[in-house]
Amino acid sequence: MSTPILTIDNIVKHFDITGGFLDQIKFKHGKFQLEKTTVKAVNNVSLSINKGETLSVVGESGCGKSTLARVVMGLYPPNSGQILYDGKRIDHLSHKEMLPFRKKMQMIFQDPYASLNPRKTVQRTLEEPLRFHHPEMSSKEINNKILEIMEQVGVDTAWTKRFPHEFSGGQRQRISIARGLILDPELVVADEPVSALDVSIQAQILNLLMEAGQKRGLTYLFITHDLSVVQHISTRVAVMYLGTLCEVADSKILFENPRHPYTRALLSAIPKVGETSAKHIKLKGEVPTPINLPPGCVFHDRCVNANERCRTDVPVFTTLEDGTQIACHAVEENREIA
Amino acid sequence: MSHLLDIHNLEVKFALRTGDIIAIDNVNLTLDKGEKLGLVGESGAGKSVTGFSIINLISKPGFISKGKITFDGDEISSYSDEEMRKIRGNKISMIFQDPMMTLNPVFTIGTQMIETLLAHKNISKAEATTIALDKLKKVQIPSPETRLDQYPHELSGGMRQRIIIAIALLTDPQIIIADEPTTALDVTIQAEIMDLLQELCKTDNMSLILITHDLAVVSQVTEKIAVMYAGKIIEYGLTNEVLINPQHPYTKGLINSIPGTIEPGGKLYQIPGMMPTLSKIPSGCAFNPRCTEKKEICETAIPEPKITDAGTMVACHMI
Ligand SMILES: Nc1ncnc2c1ncn2[C@@H]1O[C@H](COP(=O)(O)OP(=O)(O)OP(=O)(O)O)[C@@H](O)[C@H]1O
Ligand SMILES: Nc1ncnc2c1ncn2[C@@H]1O[C@H](COP(=O)(O)OP(=O)(O)OP(=O)(O)O)[C@@H](O)[C@H]1O
Ligand code: SF4
Ligand SMILES: [Mg+2]
Ligand SMILES: [Mg+2]
C-alpha cells in the first residue's frame, strides 16, 4: 500500500486551564499544595488518511474533534505524538519549514460568520494567500484565478468588491471554501462546514465539496457531528469519544454493522424522516468531562456491556477481518453486545 | 368541536423605520388536547415569532396586526398583560430557543423553580420545593436534591435542557411550546429529551408545539406538521402524510435535500437560491423564484390554500 497522505501517530493534546497562581493552591490531606487542571482533549489518537479518500471524524460535542483537526493543521502543538504528511514529519517544523505544507493543507471552519475577516472584501480574502504563496504570479493571473474559483463555488463574480456582511450564511461558506481551494491544496480539513446552515443550503455546500473533491482529487478530513452527512460523504469514518477513538471503519461497513457499543448507541439515535419509532439504545449516566477521565475504557460509565476489566484496563485497537479497527474489550472477547 | 388552541388568520408585523414588514402572514393552526404539532421551516421563516405570538411575547417593534388566538374557549390574543401573565408560564409554557431566556445565571436552580411556582400558585415555600423536586425527578435528573443548590453553569448542556423542561412543567401546563429544544445537543441526548417530551404528552395528556428545522425529529415525535416559508404556512397536515407524500414543491425540496434519503455519494437535491428577506417578498407565490414547477400565474397571484383528498392543506397553484 502507498504511503498515506496524512498520518496521525499517537497524538496527545492537553490544555492547561489552571489560571493564575492563586487558582492552583488547593487544600488537600491537611496541607496546601499546587494543583494544575488539565483538559485531556485528545489522548493517544492514531489514524491515517489515504490519498483521495474522505475520512470523517464523528462524536459528541467536546470529544476533541476540532482539537485534533487543529493539531493536524499545526495550529496547536501536540503534547506528544507525530503528524506525518506524505511520510514527512511536520508537527515540529519551524514556521518557514512549514510553509510548503501550508499550501498543500487547507482548513475550512465551522462558523461562516466568524471565519471571514469582516474588513476584507472577497477580492482581498482570496488574493492574499495567492500573493503570499505565489509571489511569481502577475496581478492578471491572480485575478483570473479568483474569477475561476468564484465561478466554481457558485459566487457571482460581480461581487468581488463586497464585504462578508453583505452575504448570507451559505454564500459566506462558499467564500470560505473558495479561500480553502484557491491554492490548489491536496488535503482539506473541514471542521463542521455545514453545521450552521439550513438543509436547503447545506445540500448546496455538500454537493460543492463532493464535486470539488472529485474534480481535483482532494483528500478530506471531515469533522462533523451530523451522522446523516457522514454517511453521505465518507469513505471511512472514525468515531471519537472523550478524546479517544473507539472505532475506525469503512463507512458502508460502519453504518451497516456498527460494533463498538458507543457507535451502536450513536447510530441508533439518528432520527430518520418517515420513521416514527424511537427504539434507540439508551446510555447510562452523563458524559464525563475530559478533566477527570475515567480509568479503563473511557466509555465504561455509560456502557451497559462494561465488566470489571473495562473499569481498569484501557482497551487498545484491534483490527477485525474486514479492516475495522476497534477498541473494546467486549468485542475483543467476543462477548454478546447489547 | 372547539380546539384547545385555535390560531385564526394571524398576522404579525414589525414596525421598522423603513415601514411595516409582515413577519407572519395569515397563519391558521389548531391544537387539540394531547396533540403534538411540529412547526418547521428555514431560519427566518417565522417559527419563533409564531410561538411568541401565542403567549404574547413578540419582541418590540412587533405586534399582532390581525387575527385572533383562542385558548380553551377564551380569546387570549385580546388579553391585557396582566391577564396574559396568568396564562404564560402557567397554562401555556414555552421552552425558548435561547436557554438563557429561561435560566438566570445568578440564581440557583432551586430559587428559580420555587419563585416561578410562588408567582403562579398560592402555596407555601415547602410545598413549592416538593413540587420542584417532583418535576426534577420527572425529567430524570440524577440526584435532584443537589441540583436545587446548583447554578446553571455548573450543569452540562443536556442537564440544563432537562432543567428547562422541568421548569416548563412546574405548573402542569396544558400546552408546551418547545422552540428548538435540542438543537444545541448531541444526538444521544436529543433522543432522550424527545422521548421525555413524548412520554409527558402521553401520561399528562399535554399538548406540544415542537418548533424545529429538523424534519427527522418532527417525523419521530409529532402527529401533525406545518411547514412555514417566508411567514406563511405552505403545507399543513398529518406528519406521516406530509413527509411521505409531500405536495408543495418547497416541502418536496426540503425532504429531498436531507442526506440519507438518497444513495451515499450521490448528488443531493438542492433548492436553488435562498429564502427572501421579509422586506423583499416576491409577488405572487413567495417561493416562485426558487420553484422548479412554477407557471406564469405563480408570479402574479398568491396561491389560495387548498385541501387535498388526504386532508393536507397546501398553498400552491399546481395542486
Ligand atoms: N484552547 C483551549 N483551551 C482549553 N480547553 C480547550 C481548548 N480548546 C478545546 N478545549 C477543550 O477540549 C475539549 C475538546 O474540545 P473540542 O473543541 O476539540 O471538541 P469538539 O469535539 O470539536 O466539540 P464540538 O462538537 O462542540 O465542536 C473540550 O472539553 C474543550 O472545552
Ligand atoms: N425584533 C424584531 N425586529 C424585526 N424583525 C424581526 C424581529 N424578530 C424577528 N424578526 C424577523 O421575523 C422573521 C421571523 O423570525 P423568527 O425568529 O420567527 O424565525 P425562525 O423561523 O424562528 O428562524 P430560526 O430557525 O433562525 O430560529 C425573521 O425574518 C426575523 O428577521
Ligand atoms: S405556487 Fe407556484 S411557484 Fe409556488 S410553489 Fe406552487 S408551483 Fe411553485
Ligand atoms: Mg468542534
Ligand atoms: Mg427561531
XYZ file of C-alpha atoms and ligand atoms in Angstrom:
729
model
C 0.000 0.000 0.000
C 1.228 3.514 -0.762
C 2.167 5.971 1.970
C -0.900 7.628 3.466
C -1.145 11.338 2.678
C -1.600 12.045 6.386
C -0.579 10.000 9.399
C -1.718 10.938 12.870
C 0.554 8.989 15.170
C -0.296 8.616 18.834
C -1.283 12.261 19.298
C -1.889 13.615 22.794
C -3.178 17.162 23.298
C -3.924 18.504 26.768
C -4.845 22.049 27.740
C -3.741 23.620 30.992
C -6.702 25.644 32.229
C -5.458 26.256 35.770
C -5.439 30.030 35.518
C -3.440 32.214 37.902
C -1.167 31.109 40.752
C -3.895 31.531 43.370
C -6.216 29.207 41.473
C -3.600 26.483 41.719
C -3.479 26.410 45.512
C -5.603 23.602 46.850
C -6.011 22.429 50.442
C -5.778 18.672 50.484
C -4.921 15.999 53.057
C -4.261 18.640 55.708
C -1.816 20.738 53.701
C -1.657 23.238 50.896
C -0.429 22.068 47.535
C -0.201 23.334 43.983
C -2.521 21.622 41.565
C -2.952 22.033 37.845
C -6.221 21.486 35.992
C -5.815 19.962 32.564
C -8.355 19.225 29.888
C -7.341 15.936 28.294
C -8.844 16.799 24.920
C -7.075 14.232 22.713
C -5.466 11.055 24.039
C -3.247 8.708 22.029
C -5.092 9.100 18.765
C -3.648 7.297 15.719
C -5.225 7.500 12.310
C -4.080 7.556 8.712
C -5.756 9.028 5.679
C -5.177 7.778 2.161
C -4.968 9.974 -0.881
C -8.354 10.744 -2.414
C -10.498 9.499 0.433
C -12.907 11.367 2.685
C -12.326 10.405 6.268
C -14.902 11.730 8.723
C -14.346 12.136 12.437
C -17.617 11.981 14.368
C -18.507 12.224 18.026
C -20.412 14.272 20.549
C -19.710 17.875 21.424
C -16.445 18.292 23.312
C -14.992 14.914 22.390
C -11.935 16.548 20.809
C -12.706 16.634 17.074
C -11.767 20.270 16.492
C -8.684 19.948 18.684
C -7.491 17.014 16.592
C -8.106 18.988 13.391
C -6.118 21.916 14.763
C -3.218 19.701 15.752
C -3.184 18.270 12.225
C -3.084 21.787 10.777
C -0.231 22.779 13.068
C -2.419 25.313 14.887
C -1.812 23.547 18.223
C 1.454 21.784 19.059
C 0.735 18.261 20.353
C 1.995 17.261 23.830
C 3.320 14.072 22.281
C 2.996 12.051 19.102
C 3.673 12.973 15.499
C 1.903 14.231 12.399
C 3.325 12.968 9.102
C 2.442 14.439 5.724
C 3.394 12.181 2.810
C 5.692 10.377 5.235
C 7.465 13.544 6.404
C 7.125 14.685 9.987
C 5.551 18.158 10.144
C 4.456 18.760 13.748
C 7.805 20.143 14.924
C 8.685 22.313 11.901
C 9.563 25.982 12.110
C 7.181 28.478 10.585
C 9.383 28.707 7.488
C 9.820 24.955 7.057
C 6.044 24.573 7.389
C 5.236 26.969 4.514
C 5.241 24.447 1.645
C 2.885 22.238 3.676
C 0.564 25.143 4.487
C -0.112 25.409 0.777
C -0.968 21.723 0.466
C -3.207 21.597 3.547
C -6.137 23.954 3.968
C -8.810 24.278 6.615
C -12.477 25.285 6.332
C -14.047 26.399 9.589
C -17.468 25.846 11.090
C -18.743 29.341 11.533
C -19.276 31.161 8.238
C -19.815 34.359 10.232
C -16.600 34.313 12.235
C -14.167 32.743 9.787
C -14.045 35.614 7.304
C -12.409 38.928 8.164
C -15.255 41.480 8.168
C -12.982 44.278 6.940
C -11.733 42.452 3.844
C -13.559 42.303 0.543
C -13.971 38.944 -1.167
C -11.223 40.008 -3.568
C -8.745 40.626 -0.731
C -9.686 37.460 1.147
C -8.939 35.390 -1.927
C -5.979 37.393 -3.193
C -3.830 37.377 -0.060
C -2.992 33.657 0.100
C -2.113 33.733 -3.610
C 0.214 36.738 -3.279
C 1.849 35.172 -0.247
C 2.469 31.693 -1.619
C 2.905 32.630 -5.297
C 4.913 35.871 -5.462
C 5.674 34.988 -9.077
C 2.053 35.404 -10.198
C 1.068 38.584 -12.041
C -1.976 40.605 -10.984
C -3.765 39.440 -14.078
C -3.086 35.786 -13.304
C -4.268 36.314 -9.758
C -7.499 37.954 -10.894
C -8.173 35.193 -13.359
C -7.641 32.595 -10.679
C -10.039 34.414 -8.351
C -12.734 34.609 -11.013
C -12.250 30.941 -11.820
C -12.611 29.827 -8.209
C -15.609 32.077 -7.568
C -17.380 30.570 -10.513
C -16.558 27.090 -9.261
C -18.067 27.681 -5.841
C -21.084 29.486 -7.288
C -20.477 33.018 -6.028
C -21.373 35.761 -8.506
C -18.106 37.132 -9.930
C -19.590 40.628 -9.871
C -19.395 40.504 -6.055
C -15.612 40.623 -5.597
C -15.748 44.112 -4.079
C -18.296 43.149 -1.440
C -17.720 42.583 2.285
C -18.768 39.443 4.234
C -21.739 41.128 5.946
C -23.336 41.596 2.546
C -23.618 37.835 2.090
C -25.906 35.154 3.527
C -24.533 32.294 5.643
C -24.492 29.934 2.674
C -22.720 32.447 0.462
C -20.119 33.140 3.139
C -19.440 29.438 3.478
C -18.922 29.317 -0.295
C -16.381 32.109 0.015
C -14.521 30.266 2.808
C -14.488 27.204 0.602
C -13.131 29.297 -2.271
C -10.387 30.534 0.051
C -9.658 26.935 1.048
C -9.374 25.788 -2.550
C -7.609 28.702 -4.210
C -4.089 27.395 -3.503
C -4.978 24.028 -5.062
C -4.465 22.073 -1.832
C -4.168 18.288 -1.660
C -5.726 17.891 1.762
C -8.687 19.853 3.079
C -9.570 19.731 6.759
C -13.202 20.781 7.038
C -14.465 21.399 10.586
C -18.281 21.281 10.579
C -18.539 23.194 7.294
C -22.316 22.819 7.020
C -23.497 22.643 10.626
C -24.589 26.262 10.805
C -26.619 26.099 7.596
C -30.231 25.250 6.778
C -30.792 21.940 4.956
C -31.589 23.564 1.647
C -28.268 25.473 1.755
C -26.415 22.536 3.338
C -27.208 20.421 0.277
C -25.716 23.089 -1.998
C -22.465 23.184 0.001
C -22.121 19.392 0.347
C -22.583 18.988 -3.406
C -19.956 21.647 -3.949
C -17.448 19.922 -1.653
C -18.057 16.479 -3.189
C -17.752 17.892 -6.702
C -14.537 19.772 -5.928
C -13.189 16.606 -4.311
C -13.808 14.520 -7.419
C -12.579 17.122 -9.899
C -9.398 17.910 -8.015
C -8.694 14.546 -6.455
C -8.853 16.097 -2.991
C -8.444 14.272 0.265
C -10.797 15.379 3.035
C -10.556 15.150 6.779
C -14.141 15.959 7.564
C -15.272 16.829 11.075
C -18.934 16.738 11.960
C -21.479 15.510 14.465
C -24.195 15.077 11.827
C -24.335 11.381 11.077
C -26.563 11.651 8.003
C -23.952 13.932 6.458
C -21.206 11.495 7.441
C -22.987 8.578 5.850
C -23.473 10.549 2.674
C -19.957 11.798 2.050
C -17.442 9.494 3.755
C -15.159 6.770 2.508
C -14.144 5.895 6.061
C -15.348 7.011 9.474
C -13.537 7.446 12.794
C -15.757 7.550 15.876
C -14.388 9.545 18.789
C -15.484 9.600 22.426
C -13.897 11.714 25.176
C -10.654 12.286 23.309
C -10.193 8.656 22.273
C -11.007 6.767 19.075
C -13.339 3.829 19.589
C -13.944 2.581 16.063
C -12.469 3.295 12.626
C -14.175 1.580 9.728
C -15.196 1.726 6.127
C -18.278 3.974 6.007
C -20.562 1.354 4.491
C -19.471 -1.289 6.995
C -19.850 1.075 9.930
C -23.396 2.121 9.097
C -24.484 -1.427 8.294
C -22.775 -3.080 11.197
C -21.549 -0.778 13.956
C -19.702 -2.848 16.552
C -18.421 -0.604 19.301
C -21.176 -0.115 21.937
C -20.792 3.660 21.655
C -21.037 3.625 17.866
C -24.128 1.450 18.163
C -25.796 3.869 20.577
C -24.828 6.853 18.450
C -26.160 5.399 15.207
C -29.360 4.153 16.830
C -30.135 7.696 17.992
C -30.194 9.227 14.493
C -33.737 10.311 13.754
C -34.864 9.491 10.223
C -37.628 11.067 8.187
C -40.556 8.678 7.896
C -39.584 6.630 10.958
C -41.834 7.097 13.954
C -40.353 4.551 16.320
C -37.717 5.705 18.765
C -36.057 2.463 19.752
C -32.660 3.944 20.304
C -30.131 2.355 22.630
C -30.223 4.169 25.963
C -26.929 5.103 27.580
C -26.430 5.270 31.316
C -25.313 8.405 33.137
C -23.875 11.618 31.783
C -20.873 12.350 29.598
C -17.879 12.736 31.947
C -15.662 15.798 31.464
C -12.263 15.468 29.809
C -10.787 16.905 33.023
C -11.387 13.754 35.040
C -11.082 10.946 32.560
C -12.457 7.654 33.847
C -9.900 4.860 34.258
C -10.067 1.850 31.945
C -12.276 2.316 28.909
C -13.374 5.979 28.824
C -16.868 4.817 27.862
C -17.374 2.315 30.702
C -19.576 4.584 32.908
C -22.185 4.747 30.199
C -21.794 1.306 28.669
C -24.240 -1.448 29.547
C -21.683 -4.035 28.437
C -18.939 -2.947 30.834
C -17.346 -5.512 33.123
C -14.526 -5.383 35.677
C -11.778 -5.352 33.067
C -13.413 -2.379 31.315
C -13.233 -0.404 34.549
C -9.477 -0.866 34.911
C -7.756 -1.672 31.586
C -7.635 0.735 28.670
C -8.764 -1.156 25.554
C -6.378 -0.941 22.590
C -7.161 -1.062 18.873
C -7.597 -4.496 17.340
C -8.147 -4.945 13.626
C -11.039 -7.168 12.575
C -11.214 -9.242 9.389
C -12.939 -6.552 7.343
C -10.308 -3.991 8.343
C -12.377 -2.303 11.045
C -10.260 -1.064 13.917
C -11.979 -1.177 17.255
C -11.051 -0.522 20.867
C -13.443 -2.522 23.053
C -12.878 -5.399 25.460
C -16.307 -6.864 24.791
C -15.701 -7.020 21.048
C -12.215 -8.415 21.556
C -13.504 -11.097 23.949
C -16.393 -11.900 21.630
C -18.904 -11.051 24.349
C -22.555 -10.625 23.445
C -23.153 -6.863 22.951
C -26.450 -5.280 23.991
C -65.910 20.895 18.030
C -63.708 23.528 19.573
C -59.962 23.150 19.774
C -57.760 23.647 22.808
C -55.794 26.228 20.848
C -57.022 27.952 17.730
C -54.865 30.399 15.789
C -57.072 32.144 13.282
C -55.837 34.347 10.417
C -52.855 35.516 12.455
C -50.799 38.373 11.074
C -47.752 39.792 12.863
C -45.977 42.943 11.741
C -42.714 44.566 12.710
C -42.867 48.356 12.585
C -39.469 49.307 11.173
C -38.253 52.803 10.315
C -38.469 51.858 6.659
C -42.113 50.809 7.074
C -44.027 47.816 8.409
C -42.937 44.328 7.386
C -45.206 41.315 7.657
C -43.444 38.509 9.555
C -46.445 36.217 9.986
C -48.946 36.235 7.183
C -52.427 34.781 7.644
C -51.426 31.771 9.722
C -54.066 29.244 10.775
C -53.267 26.423 13.179
C -55.163 24.317 15.674
C -54.079 22.093 18.514
C -56.210 19.604 20.428
C -55.679 18.135 23.848
C -52.749 15.699 23.866
C -51.866 16.552 20.280
C -48.305 17.132 19.066
C -47.697 19.618 16.276
C -44.384 20.239 14.511
C -43.619 23.686 13.109
C -40.760 23.541 10.593
C -39.028 25.744 8.064
C -35.767 27.505 7.310
C -34.146 30.087 9.514
C -36.188 33.293 9.462
C -39.387 31.601 8.263
C -41.308 32.833 11.312
C -41.414 29.773 13.571
C -40.324 31.501 16.789
C -42.453 34.583 16.163
C -45.490 32.296 15.750
C -44.637 30.678 19.091
C -44.151 34.041 20.784
C -47.426 35.415 19.467
C -49.371 32.651 21.242
C -48.143 33.845 24.625
C -47.987 37.499 23.590
C -44.216 37.786 23.895
C -43.405 39.236 20.498
C -40.414 41.498 20.921
C -40.673 45.206 20.042
C -41.367 46.581 17.401
C -43.519 43.544 16.628
C -47.283 43.326 17.180
C -50.270 41.212 16.224
C -51.903 43.194 13.438
C -54.750 40.830 12.535
C -56.478 37.645 13.559
C -57.183 36.037 16.917
C -55.938 33.266 19.138
C -58.294 31.335 21.389
C -57.226 29.020 24.176
C -59.734 26.827 25.974
C -62.537 28.944 24.525
C -61.081 32.306 25.636
C -59.740 34.842 23.184
C -56.260 35.244 24.686
C -54.982 37.494 21.900
C -57.099 40.299 23.356
C -55.867 39.746 26.929
C -54.148 42.528 28.841
C -50.562 41.972 30.006
C -51.917 41.310 33.475
C -54.329 38.621 32.251
C -51.712 37.096 29.967
C -49.264 36.662 32.826
C -51.733 34.220 34.401
C -51.629 32.054 31.288
C -47.991 32.344 30.265
C -45.639 30.060 32.138
C -48.709 28.583 33.778
C -51.272 27.034 31.450
C -49.044 27.528 28.420
C -45.284 27.154 28.917
C -42.572 27.891 26.424
C -39.126 26.333 26.148
C -37.112 29.087 24.496
C -34.560 28.628 21.718
C -32.155 30.593 23.923
C -31.825 28.741 27.282
C -30.805 31.956 28.991
C -34.305 33.326 28.409
C -35.407 30.766 30.997
C -32.393 30.401 33.261
C -30.932 33.282 35.204
C -27.210 32.652 35.728
C -27.074 34.348 39.135
C -29.758 32.269 40.878
C -29.696 28.604 41.840
C -31.972 26.156 40.048
C -33.990 25.785 43.265
C -34.574 29.516 43.685
C -35.709 29.862 40.085
C -38.110 26.933 40.285
C -39.617 27.991 43.604
C -40.062 31.640 42.544
C -41.857 30.514 39.375
C -44.252 28.396 41.415
C -44.925 31.063 44.032
C -45.715 33.564 41.267
C -48.487 31.339 39.909
C -49.758 29.341 42.866
C -50.960 30.192 46.308
C -48.743 27.668 48.116
C -46.054 27.614 50.787
C -42.347 27.510 50.074
C -42.136 23.954 51.405
C -44.909 22.842 49.072
C -43.165 24.573 46.179
C -39.916 22.742 46.979
C -41.748 19.432 46.933
C -43.249 20.182 43.515
C -39.858 21.342 42.175
C -38.232 18.090 43.296
C -41.063 16.098 41.827
C -40.593 17.748 38.423
C -36.822 17.257 38.500
C -37.466 13.561 39.092
C -39.938 13.536 36.249
C -37.301 14.741 33.786
C -34.955 12.039 35.135
C -32.274 14.289 36.534
C -29.768 12.293 38.562
C -29.626 13.351 42.258
C -32.356 16.034 42.055
C -31.823 17.277 45.642
C -28.296 18.508 44.883
C -29.447 20.242 41.684
C -31.617 22.646 43.639
C -28.476 24.254 45.083
C -26.579 24.395 41.794
C -26.197 27.272 39.358
C -26.964 26.869 35.627
C -23.294 26.990 34.590
C -22.492 24.009 36.799
C -24.588 21.704 34.624
C -23.966 20.035 31.287
C -25.959 21.154 28.254
C -28.179 18.085 28.375
C -28.899 18.512 32.064
C -29.601 22.229 31.630
C -32.142 21.380 28.944
C -33.824 18.891 31.285
C -33.994 21.582 33.973
C -35.607 23.953 31.476
C -38.197 21.301 30.695
C -38.729 20.746 34.425
C -39.342 24.486 34.853
C -41.794 24.470 31.944
C -43.624 21.594 33.658
C -43.852 23.190 37.099
C -47.385 24.482 36.724
C -48.706 21.394 34.906
C -49.315 23.319 31.679
C -51.834 22.178 29.103
C -49.565 23.239 26.258
C -45.786 23.307 25.923
C -44.263 25.300 23.090
C -40.750 23.905 22.621
C -38.595 26.102 20.372
C -35.601 24.080 19.104
C -35.301 22.276 22.455
C -32.454 20.009 21.329
C -30.641 21.917 18.605
C -27.592 22.554 20.765
C -27.439 18.959 21.997
C -25.884 15.722 20.808
C -27.954 13.048 19.097
C -27.928 10.628 22.019
C -29.143 13.333 24.413
C -31.553 14.703 21.814
C -33.130 11.268 21.538
C -33.587 11.103 25.330
C -35.152 14.573 25.557
C -37.549 13.797 22.712
C -38.538 10.551 24.458
C -39.185 12.543 27.584
C -41.412 15.130 25.865
C -43.404 12.389 24.150
C -43.802 10.490 27.391
C -45.114 13.607 29.140
C -47.684 14.247 26.435
C -48.907 10.711 26.899
C -49.016 10.488 30.702
C -50.233 14.036 31.374
C -52.354 14.461 28.240
C -50.307 17.555 27.498
C -50.179 19.177 24.051
C -46.940 20.077 22.328
C -45.884 22.547 19.667
C -42.415 21.483 18.576
C -40.531 24.160 16.663
C -37.511 22.874 14.768
C -35.801 22.889 11.414
C -35.107 19.157 11.748
C -37.686 17.200 9.742
C -36.424 13.901 11.094
C -37.143 14.931 14.693
C -40.632 16.124 13.751
C -41.184 12.840 11.974
C -40.449 10.893 15.138
C -42.396 12.975 17.610
C -45.443 14.713 16.129
C -48.789 13.760 14.595
C -49.280 16.995 12.661
C -46.822 19.198 10.801
C -46.935 22.756 9.472
C -44.263 23.888 7.020
C -43.529 27.617 7.018
C -41.926 29.682 4.288
C -41.425 33.449 4.449
C -44.058 33.918 7.153
C -46.750 31.715 5.619
C -47.815 28.145 6.177
C -47.435 26.494 2.800
C -48.306 22.923 3.784
C -50.143 21.611 6.840
C -51.345 18.102 7.560
C -50.657 14.762 9.176
C -46.911 14.309 9.676
C -46.764 10.889 8.075
C -48.765 12.020 5.101
C -46.800 15.251 4.526
C -43.343 13.733 4.929
C -44.011 10.616 2.876
C -46.217 12.253 0.298
C -45.271 15.950 0.209
C -47.322 18.139 -2.134
C -45.740 21.586 -2.094
C -42.568 21.996 -4.194
C -40.809 23.569 -1.191
C -41.653 20.664 1.136
C -40.533 18.207 -1.528
C -37.269 20.116 -1.908
C -36.649 20.202 1.840
C -37.170 16.464 2.203
C -35.050 15.620 -0.808
C -32.134 17.748 0.298
C -31.648 15.765 3.520
C -28.654 13.431 3.187
C -29.807 9.916 3.933
C -32.766 9.989 1.570
C -30.545 9.027 -1.368
C -27.614 6.701 -2.048
C -24.402 7.839 -0.280
C -22.127 9.923 -2.511
C -24.929 10.865 -4.902
C -25.702 14.464 -5.754
C -28.092 15.837 -3.169
C -31.173 17.629 -4.385
C -30.690 21.333 -3.873
C -33.335 24.020 -3.783
C -31.850 26.828 -5.844
C -31.395 30.270 -4.272
C -32.472 31.200 -0.758
C -35.426 32.423 1.244
C -36.160 36.127 0.588
C -35.845 38.707 3.344
C -39.214 39.862 4.595
C -38.873 43.328 3.117
C -38.399 41.852 -0.352
C -41.028 39.136 -0.637
C -41.606 38.374 -4.326
C -45.068 38.981 -5.737
C -47.376 36.030 -6.317
C -46.185 32.894 -4.538
C -43.250 33.830 -2.283
C -41.472 30.629 -3.322
C -41.785 31.187 -7.071
C -38.187 32.342 -7.830
C -36.860 29.048 -6.364
C -39.592 26.798 -7.658
C -38.928 24.247 -10.393
C -42.630 23.666 -11.075
C -43.797 27.232 -11.440
C -46.147 28.589 -14.104
C -46.901 32.181 -15.062
C -49.700 32.543 -12.538
C -47.223 31.849 -9.715
C -45.514 35.181 -10.354
C -48.680 37.222 -10.124
C -51.270 35.575 -7.876
C -50.846 34.434 -4.280
C -51.938 30.767 -4.157
C -55.056 30.111 -2.051
C -54.820 27.215 0.408
C -56.434 24.031 -0.889
C -57.254 20.793 0.867
C -56.125 17.533 -0.737
C -58.030 14.233 -0.546
C -55.656 13.179 2.234
C -56.735 16.252 4.198
C -53.497 18.194 3.779
C -53.641 21.959 3.333
C -51.367 23.101 0.501
C -50.842 26.620 -0.825
C -49.647 26.056 -4.374
C -51.161 26.813 -7.771
C -50.120 23.428 -9.093
C -52.365 21.485 -6.717
N -7.904 26.311 23.639
C -8.455 25.529 24.572
N -8.173 25.711 25.893
C -8.733 24.918 26.834
N -9.561 23.898 26.575
C -9.872 23.658 25.299
C -9.346 24.459 24.227
N -9.843 24.001 23.055
C -10.652 22.967 23.374
N -10.655 22.748 24.716
C -11.395 21.696 25.437
O -11.045 20.459 24.850
C -12.178 19.604 24.750
C -12.371 19.191 23.308
O -12.813 20.334 22.574
P -13.043 20.348 21.001
O -13.334 21.737 20.603
O -11.932 19.658 20.336
O -14.354 19.449 20.892
P -15.237 19.110 19.609
O -15.297 17.632 19.527
O -14.766 19.868 18.429
O -16.665 19.630 20.075
P -17.829 20.390 19.221
O -18.608 19.314 18.521
O -18.670 21.006 20.316
O -17.180 21.386 18.318
C -13.340 20.375 25.337
O -13.516 19.981 26.670
C -12.906 21.804 25.241
O -13.503 22.559 26.264
N -37.466 42.157 16.835
C -37.526 42.007 15.514
N -37.441 43.068 14.679
C -37.506 42.918 13.345
N -37.657 41.724 12.715
C -37.741 40.642 13.499
C -37.676 40.710 14.925
N -37.779 39.449 15.426
C -37.906 38.636 14.357
N -37.880 39.353 13.204
C -37.988 38.813 11.846
O -39.088 37.934 11.760
C -38.786 36.845 10.906
C -39.112 35.547 11.584
O -38.202 35.338 12.656
P -38.243 34.039 13.568
O -37.343 34.299 14.710
O -39.638 33.676 13.847
O -37.602 32.968 12.600
P -37.428 31.397 12.875
O -38.266 30.687 11.872
O -37.670 31.101 14.312
O -35.896 31.189 12.484
P -34.724 30.360 13.222
O -34.821 28.974 12.681
O -33.491 31.047 12.730
O -34.936 30.462 14.694
C -37.305 36.962 10.548
O -37.193 37.465 9.246
C -36.785 37.968 11.534
O -35.733 38.710 10.968
S -47.447 28.204 -6.134
Fe -46.313 28.026 -7.988
S -44.379 28.856 -7.516
Fe -45.388 28.499 -5.628
S -44.706 26.568 -5.065
Fe -46.569 26.248 -6.116
S -45.966 25.897 -8.173
Fe -44.246 26.728 -7.161
Mg -15.607 21.421 17.232
Mg -36.441 30.575 15.876
